Tab-separated table of C-alpha atoms in Angstrom:
chain	number	residue	atom	x	y	z
A	1383	GLY	CA	18.454	38.748	5.248
A	1384	ALA	CA	17.281	36.013	2.847
A	1385	GLY	CA	16.906	32.379	4.764
A	1386	VAL	CA	17.686	29.055	3.012
A	1387	SER	CA	15.126	28.345	0.051
A	1388	GLN	CA	14.085	25.437	-1.322
A	1389	SER	CA	12.421	24.420	-4.895
A	1390	PRO	CA	9.677	23.597	-5.616
A	1391	SER	CA	7.643	23.701	-2.344
A	1392	ASN	CA	5.577	21.452	-3.992
A	1393	LYS	CA	6.436	18.050	-6.617
A	1394	VAL	CA	3.664	15.649	-7.438
A	1395	THR	CA	5.429	12.555	-9.965
A	1396	GLU	CA	4.173	9.713	-10.971
A	1397	LYS	CA	5.958	6.498	-9.986
A	1398	GLY	CA	10.017	6.056	-11.763
A	1399	LYS	CA	10.328	9.391	-12.722
A	1400	ASP	CA	13.359	11.352	-11.790
A	1401	VAL	CA	12.792	14.397	-9.505
A	1402	GLU	CA	15.343	17.542	-8.913
A	1403	LEU	CA	14.851	18.898	-5.432
A	1404	ARG	CA	16.995	22.490	-5.245
A	1405	CYS	CA	18.100	23.749	-2.614
A	1406	ASP	CA	19.803	27.789	-2.526
A	1407	PRO	CA	21.750	27.937	1.277
A	1408	ILE	CA	22.214	30.926	3.102
A	1409	SER	CA	24.878	33.095	1.354
A	1410	GLY	CA	28.512	32.355	3.117
A	1411	HIS	CA	27.230	29.503	4.660
A	1412	THR	CA	29.887	26.595	3.536
A	1413	ALA	CA	28.220	23.702	5.545
A	1414	LEU	CA	24.720	22.122	3.599
A	1415	TYR	CA	22.335	19.557	4.598
A	1416	TRP	CA	19.579	17.285	3.442
A	1417	TYR	CA	17.362	15.642	5.564
A	1418	ARG	CA	13.797	14.011	4.604
A	1419	GLN	CA	10.385	13.900	6.988
A	1420	SER	CA	7.944	11.535	6.343
A	1421	LEU	CA	4.739	12.255	7.784
A	1422	GLY	CA	4.365	12.225	11.486
A	1423	GLN	CA	7.962	10.845	11.578
A	1424	GLY	CA	11.304	13.035	12.392
A	1425	LEU	CA	13.756	14.218	10.620
A	1426	GLU	CA	16.404	11.595	8.714
A	1427	PHE	CA	19.560	12.667	7.807
A	1428	LEU	CA	20.286	11.788	4.258
A	1429	ILE	CA	23.622	13.625	3.464
A	1430	TYR	CA	25.794	16.754	3.961
A	1431	PHE	CA	28.525	18.661	2.428
A	1432	GLN	CA	31.208	20.692	3.943
A	1433	GLY	CA	33.731	23.117	1.671
A	1434	ASN	CA	35.444	21.042	-1.283
A	1435	SER	CA	35.177	18.284	1.441
A	1436	ALA	CA	33.854	15.152	-0.077
A	1437	PRO	CA	30.186	14.961	1.370
A	1438	ASP	CA	29.211	12.748	3.919
A	1439	LYS	CA	26.767	10.108	2.471
A	1440	SER	CA	26.238	8.463	4.786
A	1441	GLY	CA	22.269	8.712	5.162
A	1442	LEU	CA	21.219	7.892	1.698
A	1443	PRO	CA	18.808	5.496	1.650
A	1444	SER	CA	19.570	4.035	-1.573
A	1445	ASP	CA	21.384	4.175	-4.557
A	1446	ARG	CA	18.783	5.801	-6.390
A	1447	PHE	CA	19.629	9.162	-4.404
A	1448	SER	CA	22.619	11.484	-5.218
A	1449	ALA	CA	23.463	15.020	-4.090
A	1450	GLU	CA	25.970	17.730	-5.318
A	1451	ARG	CA	26.912	20.969	-4.711
A	1452	THR	CA	28.052	23.473	-7.324
A	1453	GLY	CA	30.363	26.000	-6.838
A	1454	GLY	CA	29.870	25.499	-2.583
A	1455	SER	CA	26.714	27.168	-2.914
A	1456	VAL	CA	23.420	25.822	-4.901
A	1457	SER	CA	22.494	21.944	-4.166
A	1458	THR	CA	20.270	19.982	-5.697
A	1459	LEU	CA	19.377	16.450	-4.502
A	1460	THR	CA	18.185	14.036	-7.605
A	1461	ILE	CA	16.705	10.539	-7.098
A	1462	GLN	CA	16.130	8.269	-9.541
A	1463	ARG	CA	13.336	5.633	-10.843
A	1464	THR	CA	10.683	6.887	-7.206
A	1465	GLN	CA	9.027	4.730	-5.482
A	1466	GLN	CA	6.095	5.400	-3.028
A	1467	GLU	CA	8.133	5.173	-0.258
A	1468	ASP	CA	10.350	8.743	-1.473
A	1469	SER	CA	7.058	10.254	-0.584
A	1470	ALA	CA	8.113	13.195	1.973
A	1471	VAL	CA	8.996	16.541	2.675
A	1472	TYR	CA	12.237	17.067	1.529
A	1473	LEU	CA	14.472	19.692	3.793
A	1474	CYS	CA	17.976	21.403	3.455
A	1475	ALA	CA	19.500	23.420	6.191
A	1476	SER	CA	22.776	25.255	5.853
A	1477	SER	CA	24.850	26.614	8.782
A	1478	SER	CA	27.974	29.816	8.446
A	1479	ARG	CA	30.876	26.669	9.466
A	1480	VAL	CA	30.845	23.780	11.416
A	1481	GLY	CA	31.728	23.674	15.397
A	1482	ASP	CA	28.761	24.863	17.336
A	1483	GLN	CA	26.788	27.287	14.422
A	1484	PRO	CA	23.383	26.153	14.269
A	1485	GLN	CA	21.739	24.914	10.943
A	1486	HIS	CA	19.081	27.197	9.337
A	1487	PHE	CA	16.139	25.162	7.657
A	1488	GLY	CA	14.682	25.987	4.655
A	1489	ASP	CA	10.553	24.777	4.188
A	1490	GLY	CA	10.938	21.938	2.546
A	1491	THR	CA	9.593	20.735	-0.880
A	1492	ARG	CA	6.605	18.275	-0.269
A	1493	LEU	CA	7.332	15.404	-2.808
A	1494	SER	CA	4.259	12.719	-3.901
A	1495	ILE	CA	4.687	9.681	-5.643
A	1496	LEU	CA	1.468	8.745	-6.804
B	1325	ASP	CA	25.277	11.984	20.738
B	1326	ALA	CA	23.743	11.709	24.189
B	1327	LYS	CA	20.049	10.808	24.084
B	1328	THR	CA	17.706	13.206	25.231
B	1329	THR	CA	14.202	12.890	26.811
B	1330	GLN	CA	11.129	15.491	26.280
B	1331	PRO	CA	7.636	15.227	27.330
B	1332	PRO	CA	5.125	14.134	24.589
B	1333	SER	CA	3.170	17.448	25.030
B	1334	MET	CA	2.179	20.067	27.056
B	1335	ASP	CA	-0.369	23.343	27.231
B	1336	CYS	CA	0.377	26.796	28.187
B	1337	ALA	CA	-2.157	29.807	28.406
B	1338	GLU	CA	-1.397	32.247	26.054
B	1339	GLY	CA	0.425	34.949	27.918
B	1340	ARG	CA	2.028	33.227	30.317
B	1341	ALA	CA	5.603	31.324	30.461
B	1342	ALA	CA	5.970	28.063	28.921
B	1343	ASN	CA	8.249	26.010	30.353
B	1344	LEU	CA	9.662	23.035	28.089
B	1345	PRO	CA	12.101	20.334	29.842
B	1346	CYS	CA	14.655	18.069	28.144
B	1347	ASN	CA	16.594	15.553	30.157
B	1348	HIS	CA	20.195	14.991	28.753
B	1349	SER	CA	22.058	12.969	31.774
B	1350	THR	CA	24.573	11.345	29.695
B	1351	ILE	CA	25.146	14.375	28.535
B	1352	SER	CA	29.254	15.373	27.581
B	1353	GLY	CA	31.563	18.106	28.236
B	1354	ASN	CA	31.609	18.926	25.027
B	1355	GLU	CA	27.849	18.570	23.605
B	1356	TYR	CA	25.844	21.589	23.225
B	1357	VAL	CA	22.180	21.754	23.858
B	1358	TYR	CA	19.878	22.954	20.797
B	1359	TRP	CA	16.248	23.875	21.041
B	1360	TYR	CA	14.332	24.279	17.661
B	1361	ARG	CA	11.130	23.966	16.630
B	1362	GLN	CA	9.029	22.975	13.956
B	1363	ILE	CA	5.159	24.994	13.322
B	1364	HIS	CA	3.271	22.563	11.111
B	1365	SER	CA	4.411	22.625	7.623
B	1366	GLN	CA	7.233	24.640	8.206
B	1367	GLY	CA	10.957	23.892	8.159
B	1368	PRO	CA	12.541	23.618	11.973
B	1369	GLN	CA	13.737	27.027	13.172
B	1370	TYR	CA	16.597	27.513	15.474
B	1371	ILE	CA	15.464	28.761	18.569
B	1372	ILE	CA	18.762	28.740	20.854
B	1373	HIS	CA	21.814	26.773	21.747
B	1374	GLY	CA	24.189	26.571	24.828
B	1375	LEU	CA	26.852	25.183	26.464
B	1376	LYS	CA	27.311	25.803	29.826
B	1377	ASN	CA	25.651	29.061	31.223
B	1378	ASN	CA	21.547	30.090	30.807
B	1379	GLU	CA	21.625	31.703	27.473
B	1380	THR	CA	18.647	34.605	26.171
B	1381	ASN	CA	17.988	35.972	23.216
B	1382	GLU	CA	14.836	37.555	21.547
B	1383	MET	CA	13.146	34.299	21.028
B	1384	ALA	CA	13.891	32.226	24.249
B	1385	SER	CA	15.797	31.874	27.658
B	1386	LEU	CA	17.578	28.465	27.928
B	1387	ILE	CA	18.386	27.411	31.459
B	1388	ILE	CA	20.680	24.716	32.115
B	1389	THR	CA	21.642	23.124	35.366
B	1390	GLU	CA	24.895	22.984	36.918
B	1391	ASP	CA	25.228	19.447	36.374
B	1392	ARG	CA	24.088	19.926	32.529
B	1393	LYS	CA	22.364	16.548	32.796
B	1394	SER	CA	18.897	18.865	32.406
B	1395	SER	CA	17.268	21.913	30.730
B	1396	THR	CA	14.345	24.421	30.344
B	1397	LEU	CA	13.727	26.332	27.608
B	1398	ILE	CA	11.703	29.166	28.680
B	1399	LEU	CA	8.801	31.469	26.518
B	1400	PRO	CA	8.387	34.144	28.935
B	1401	HIS	CA	4.801	34.940	26.921
B	1402	ALA	CA	3.958	32.485	24.849
B	1403	THR	CA	1.462	33.471	21.958
B	1404	LEU	CA	-0.912	31.182	19.752
B	1405	ARG	CA	1.571	31.459	17.207
B	1406	ASP	CA	3.914	29.374	19.795
B	1407	THR	CA	2.158	26.725	19.016
B	1408	ALA	CA	4.683	23.698	17.452
B	1409	VAL	CA	6.508	20.958	18.126
B	1410	TYR	CA	9.988	21.285	20.239
B	1411	TYR	CA	13.107	19.833	19.981
B	1412	CYS	CA	15.758	19.790	22.336
B	1413	ILE	CA	19.272	18.334	20.635
B	1414	VAL	CA	22.548	17.729	21.913
B	1415	ARG	CA	24.983	17.522	19.891
B	1416	VAL	CA	29.022	17.686	19.730
B	1417	ALA	CA	30.295	21.253	18.455
B	1418	SER	CA	32.358	19.144	15.838
B	1419	ASN	CA	35.190	20.603	12.605
B	1420	SER	CA	33.509	17.616	10.957
B	1421	GLY	CA	30.186	18.312	10.757
B	1422	TYR	CA	27.238	16.979	12.602
B	1423	ALA	CA	23.818	16.054	11.473
B	1424	LEU	CA	21.192	16.853	14.308
B	1425	ASN	CA	19.020	13.924	15.617
B	1426	PHE	CA	15.365	15.614	16.646
B	1427	GLY	CA	13.720	12.847	18.382
B	1428	LYS	CA	9.906	13.298	18.808
B	1429	GLY	CA	10.144	16.778	20.854
B	1430	THR	CA	7.477	18.025	22.989
B	1431	SER	CA	4.105	18.870	21.040
B	1432	LEU	CA	3.362	22.647	22.663
B	1433	LEU	CA	-0.330	23.541	22.460
B	1434	VAL	CA	-0.858	27.469	23.076
B	1435	THR	CA	-4.519	27.848	24.467
B	1436	PRO	CA	-6.309	31.457	24.400
């Protein structure tokens, strides 16, 4: 079946611009996660959505970062006034329910800030 | 979540079994062991997970010691496409949801 889909796959933008990254989770998955991975580094948790509950935003690095999930499905991650240190691969994952079910990842959006 | 320790790198000949170890000596009774891998330029790929019993699926086998303080991921017949970074993650199964802590993993190189 279809996996987690992320778009765009690559994004190059100038410092100071706003960017939106999109994630389409696996159909029926109620939990959705955003992570980022800087070059040569591990994954850093950003934000988590579960159903209609308030999202866990504890990993967002600054108030320039925000995310929403409309209709319990598609999610967008927005970065305002981008900085060069925002350059990274942004990964989205979803899972069918919480508990022991694994998260399944998309291939990410590679964001480059010039 | 319990901390995990993995060797930074391993080699394996194509066609042989790859045995990737993971230590998680502080694991709690309600924590699962998950294995993921990440092939260059791709997102992490789920492989297998378990709590107490050994598990097997089409990709791999997971052997968890009786005291649950360590585990081994076994790729029975490694291929060149199995070259990747393998991550062992321990986490609680929680209805509150849980971010994954990937650590540095083991870089597995499968050679011809």
